[in-house]
Amino acid sequence: NAGVTQTPKFRILKIGQSMTLQCTQDMNHNYMYWYRQDPGMGLKLIYYSVGAGITDKGEVPNGYNVSRSTTEDFPLRLELAAPSQTSVYFCASDGDVSNEKLFFGSGTQLSVL
Amino acid sequence: KQEVTQIPAALSVPEGENLVLNCSFTDSAIYNLQWFRQDPGKGLTSLLLIQSSQREQTSGRLNASLDKSSGRSTLYIAASQPGDSATYLCAVDSGGYQKVTFGTGTKLQVIP
């Protein structure tokens, strides 16, 4: 059971480039989330999804886009990367609104130079 | 807006000591509270989840308590080991799909 898998683990982008962070889970969870973690700050929610075809903005969505074509996959797209998007990105999932533990991927460390 | 605070930001203890990590939150209307462990360069692993109707949860050497009325939770680690060295984060679920507010964590170092 792989849980939540994120790729890549590390990436360096130049300002203005685009990329997609991949996230897949094999637990048949309906709920999936993208967070970013900055030094000294708590995790901030970027986007979330409550099921295939349904996504919505979190606390810090600007500069990002998501899609959810299947239950398993929830990619995060960065368009026109900016230095402010340098961060560690985590994908997470759970199976219920309020009663289950969150499962996290191992993270993607992104630097925009 | 829910705010979650963890103090201290860092803690260093000798091996074998019992220790308590603190988490406070501003809005007592919560569904649950989770304690996570994060190792350097890794994702978060959920250690314990306490439902709003519960007072505590235990797993091995870990015990988490919840006092909603005072907006506090503690994570008790018994007989600490060097392998317990990590950052511990608490997260409060206030309901709704925006759901979880994370604290900034306490970085624990257990010295052999």
CSV table of N, CA, C and O in Angstrom, one decimal, chain A residues 25-69:
chain,number,residue,atom,x,y,z
A,25,GLN,N,-3.0,8.9,-5.0
A,25,GLN,CA,-3.2,8.1,-3.8
A,25,GLN,C,-4.0,6.8,-4.2
A,25,GLN,O,-4.8,6.8,-5.1
A,26,ASP,N,-3.7,5.7,-3.4
A,26,ASP,CA,-4.3,4.4,-3.7
A,26,ASP,C,-5.2,4.0,-2.6
A,26,ASP,O,-5.4,2.7,-2.4
A,27,MET,N,-5.7,4.9,-1.8
A,27,MET,CA,-6.6,4.5,-0.7
A,27,MET,C,-8.1,4.8,-1.0
A,27,MET,O,-8.9,4.7,-0.1
A,28,ASN,N,-8.4,5.2,-2.2
A,28,ASN,CA,-9.7,5.4,-2.6
A,28,ASN,C,-10.4,6.6,-1.8
A,28,ASN,O,-11.6,6.6,-1.5
A,29,HIS,N,-9.5,7.6,-1.4
A,29,HIS,CA,-10.0,8.7,-0.7
A,29,HIS,C,-10.7,9.7,-1.6
A,29,HIS,O,-10.2,10.0,-2.7
A,30,ASN,N,-11.8,10.2,-1.1
A,30,ASN,CA,-12.5,11.3,-1.9
A,30,ASN,C,-11.8,12.6,-1.8
A,30,ASN,O,-11.8,13.4,-2.7
A,31,TYR,N,-11.3,12.9,-0.6
A,31,TYR,CA,-10.8,14.2,-0.3
A,31,TYR,C,-9.3,14.3,-0.5
A,31,TYR,O,-8.5,13.5,0.1
A,32,MET,N,-8.9,15.3,-1.3
A,32,MET,CA,-7.4,15.5,-1.5
A,32,MET,C,-7.1,17.0,-1.4
A,32,MET,O,-8.0,17.8,-1.6
A,33,TYR,N,-5.9,17.3,-1.0
A,33,TYR,CA,-5.5,18.6,-0.6
A,33,TYR,C,-4.1,18.9,-1.1
A,33,TYR,O,-3.2,18.0,-1.1
A,34,TRP,N,-3.8,20.2,-1.4
A,34,TRP,CA,-2.4,20.6,-1.7
A,34,TRP,C,-2.1,21.7,-0.6
A,34,TRP,O,-2.9,22.7,-0.5
A,35,TYR,N,-1.0,21.5,0.1
A,35,TYR,CA,-0.5,22.5,1.0
A,35,TYR,C,0.9,23.0,0.6
A,35,TYR,O,1.6,22.3,-0.1
A,36,ARG,N,1.2,24.2,1.1
A,36,ARG,CA,2.6,24.6,1.0
A,36,ARG,C,3.1,24.9,2.4
A,36,ARG,O,2.3,25.3,3.3
A,37,GLN,N,4.4,24.6,2.6
A,37,GLN,CA,5.0,24.8,3.9
A,37,GLN,C,6.2,25.7,3.8
A,37,GLN,O,7.2,25.4,3.1
A,38,ASP,N,6.1,26.9,4.4
A,38,ASP,CA,7.2,27.8,4.4
A,38,ASP,C,7.9,27.9,5.7
A,38,ASP,O,7.2,27.6,6.8
A,39,PRO,N,9.2,28.1,5.8
A,39,PRO,CA,9.9,28.1,7.1
A,39,PRO,C,9.2,29.0,8.1
A,39,PRO,O,8.9,30.2,7.9
A,40,GLY,N,9.0,28.4,9.3
A,40,GLY,CA,8.4,29.2,10.4
A,40,GLY,C,6.9,29.5,10.3
A,40,GLY,O,6.4,30.2,11.1
A,41,MET,N,6.3,28.9,9.3
A,41,MET,CA,4.9,29.1,9.0
A,41,MET,C,4.2,27.8,9.1
A,41,MET,O,4.8,26.7,8.8
A,42,GLY,N,2.9,27.8,9.5
A,42,GLY,CA,2.2,26.6,9.4
A,42,GLY,C,1.8,26.2,7.9
A,42,GLY,O,2.0,27.1,7.1
A,43,LEU,N,1.4,25.0,7.7
A,43,LEU,CA,1.0,24.7,6.4
A,43,LEU,C,-0.2,25.5,5.9
A,43,LEU,O,-1.2,25.7,6.7
A,44,LYS,N,-0.2,25.9,4.7
A,44,LYS,CA,-1.3,26.7,4.1
A,44,LYS,C,-1.9,25.9,3.0
A,44,LYS,O,-1.3,25.3,2.1
A,45,LEU,N,-3.3,25.9,3.0
A,45,LEU,CA,-4.0,25.2,2.0
A,45,LEU,C,-4.1,25.9,0.7
A,45,LEU,O,-4.5,27.1,0.7
A,46,ILE,N,-3.7,25.3,-0.4
A,46,ILE,CA,-3.7,25.9,-1.7
A,46,ILE,C,-5.0,25.6,-2.4
A,46,ILE,O,-5.7,26.5,-2.8
A,47,TYR,N,-5.3,24.4,-2.6
A,47,TYR,CA,-6.5,23.9,-3.3
A,47,TYR,C,-6.9,22.6,-2.6
A,47,TYR,O,-6.1,21.9,-2.0
A,48,TYR,N,-8.2,22.3,-2.8
A,48,TYR,CA,-8.7,21.0,-2.3
A,48,TYR,C,-9.7,20.4,-3.2
A,48,TYR,O,-10.2,21.1,-4.1
A,49,SER,N,-10.0,19.1,-3.1
A,49,SER,CA,-11.0,18.5,-3.9
A,49,SER,C,-11.8,17.5,-3.1
A,49,SER,O,-11.2,16.8,-2.3
A,50,VAL,N,-13.1,17.4,-3.3
A,50,VAL,CA,-13.9,16.5,-2.5
A,50,VAL,C,-14.3,15.3,-3.4
A,50,VAL,O,-15.1,14.5,-2.9
A,51,GLY,N,-13.8,15.3,-4.6
A,51,GLY,CA,-14.1,14.1,-5.4
A,51,GLY,C,-13.8,14.4,-6.8
A,51,GLY,O,-13.5,15.6,-7.2
A,52,ALA,N,-13.8,13.4,-7.7
A,52,ALA,CA,-13.4,13.6,-9.1
A,52,ALA,C,-14.3,14.7,-9.7
A,52,ALA,O,-15.6,14.6,-9.5
A,53,GLY,N,-13.7,15.6,-10.4
A,53,GLY,CA,-14.4,16.7,-11.1
A,53,GLY,C,-14.8,17.9,-10.2
A,53,GLY,O,-15.3,18.9,-10.7
A,54,ILE,N,-14.4,17.8,-8.9
A,54,ILE,CA,-14.8,18.9,-8.0
A,54,ILE,C,-13.5,19.4,-7.3
A,54,ILE,O,-12.9,18.7,-6.6
A,55,THR,N,-13.2,20.7,-7.5
A,55,THR,CA,-12.1,21.3,-6.9
A,55,THR,C,-12.5,22.7,-6.4
A,55,THR,O,-13.5,23.3,-6.9
A,56,ASP,N,-11.8,23.2,-5.4
A,56,ASP,CA,-12.1,24.6,-4.9
A,56,ASP,C,-10.8,25.2,-4.3
A,56,ASP,O,-9.9,24.4,-3.9
A,57,LYS,N,-10.8,26.5,-4.2
A,57,LYS,CA,-9.7,27.2,-3.7
A,57,LYS,C,-9.5,27.1,-2.2
A,57,LYS,O,-10.5,27.1,-1.5
A,58,GLY,N,-8.3,27.1,-1.8
A,58,GLY,CA,-8.0,27.2,-0.4
A,58,GLY,C,-7.6,28.6,0.0
A,58,GLY,O,-8.1,29.6,-0.5
A,59,GLU,N,-6.7,28.7,1.0
A,59,GLU,CA,-6.3,30.0,1.5
A,59,GLU,C,-5.4,30.8,0.6
A,59,GLU,O,-5.4,32.0,0.6
A,60,VAL,N,-4.5,30.1,-0.1
A,60,VAL,CA,-3.5,30.7,-1.0
A,60,VAL,C,-3.4,30.2,-2.4
A,60,VAL,O,-2.5,29.6,-2.8
A,61,PRO,N,-4.5,30.4,-3.2
A,61,PRO,CA,-4.6,29.7,-4.5
A,61,PRO,C,-3.9,30.5,-5.6
A,61,PRO,O,-3.7,29.9,-6.7
A,62,ASN,N,-3.6,31.7,-5.4
A,62,ASN,CA,-3.1,32.6,-6.6
A,62,ASN,C,-1.8,32.0,-7.1
A,62,ASN,O,-0.8,31.7,-6.4
A,63,GLY,N,-1.8,31.8,-8.5
A,63,GLY,CA,-0.6,31.3,-9.1
A,63,GLY,C,-0.6,29.8,-9.4
A,63,GLY,O,0.4,29.3,-9.9
A,64,TYR,N,-1.7,29.2,-8.9
A,64,TYR,CA,-1.8,27.7,-9.0
A,64,TYR,C,-3.1,27.3,-9.7
A,64,TYR,O,-4.1,28.1,-9.6
A,65,ASN,N,-3.1,26.1,-10.2
A,65,ASN,CA,-4.3,25.5,-10.7
A,65,ASN,C,-4.3,24.0,-10.5
A,65,ASN,O,-3.2,23.4,-10.4
A,66,VAL,N,-5.5,23.4,-10.3
A,66,VAL,CA,-5.6,22.0,-10.1
A,66,VAL,C,-6.6,21.4,-11.0
A,66,VAL,O,-7.5,22.1,-11.6
A,67,SER,N,-6.6,20.1,-11.1
A,67,SER,CA,-7.6,19.3,-11.8
A,67,SER,C,-7.8,18.0,-11.0
A,67,SER,O,-6.9,17.6,-10.3
A,68,ARG,N,-9.0,17.4,-11.2
A,68,ARG,CA,-9.2,16.1,-10.5
A,68,ARG,C,-10.1,15.3,-11.5
A,68,ARG,O,-11.3,15.2,-11.4
A,69,SER,N,-9.4,14.6,-12.4
A,69,SER,CA,-10.2,13.8,-13.4
A,69,SER,C,-10.5,12.4,-12.9
A,69,SER,O,-11.4,11.8,-13.4
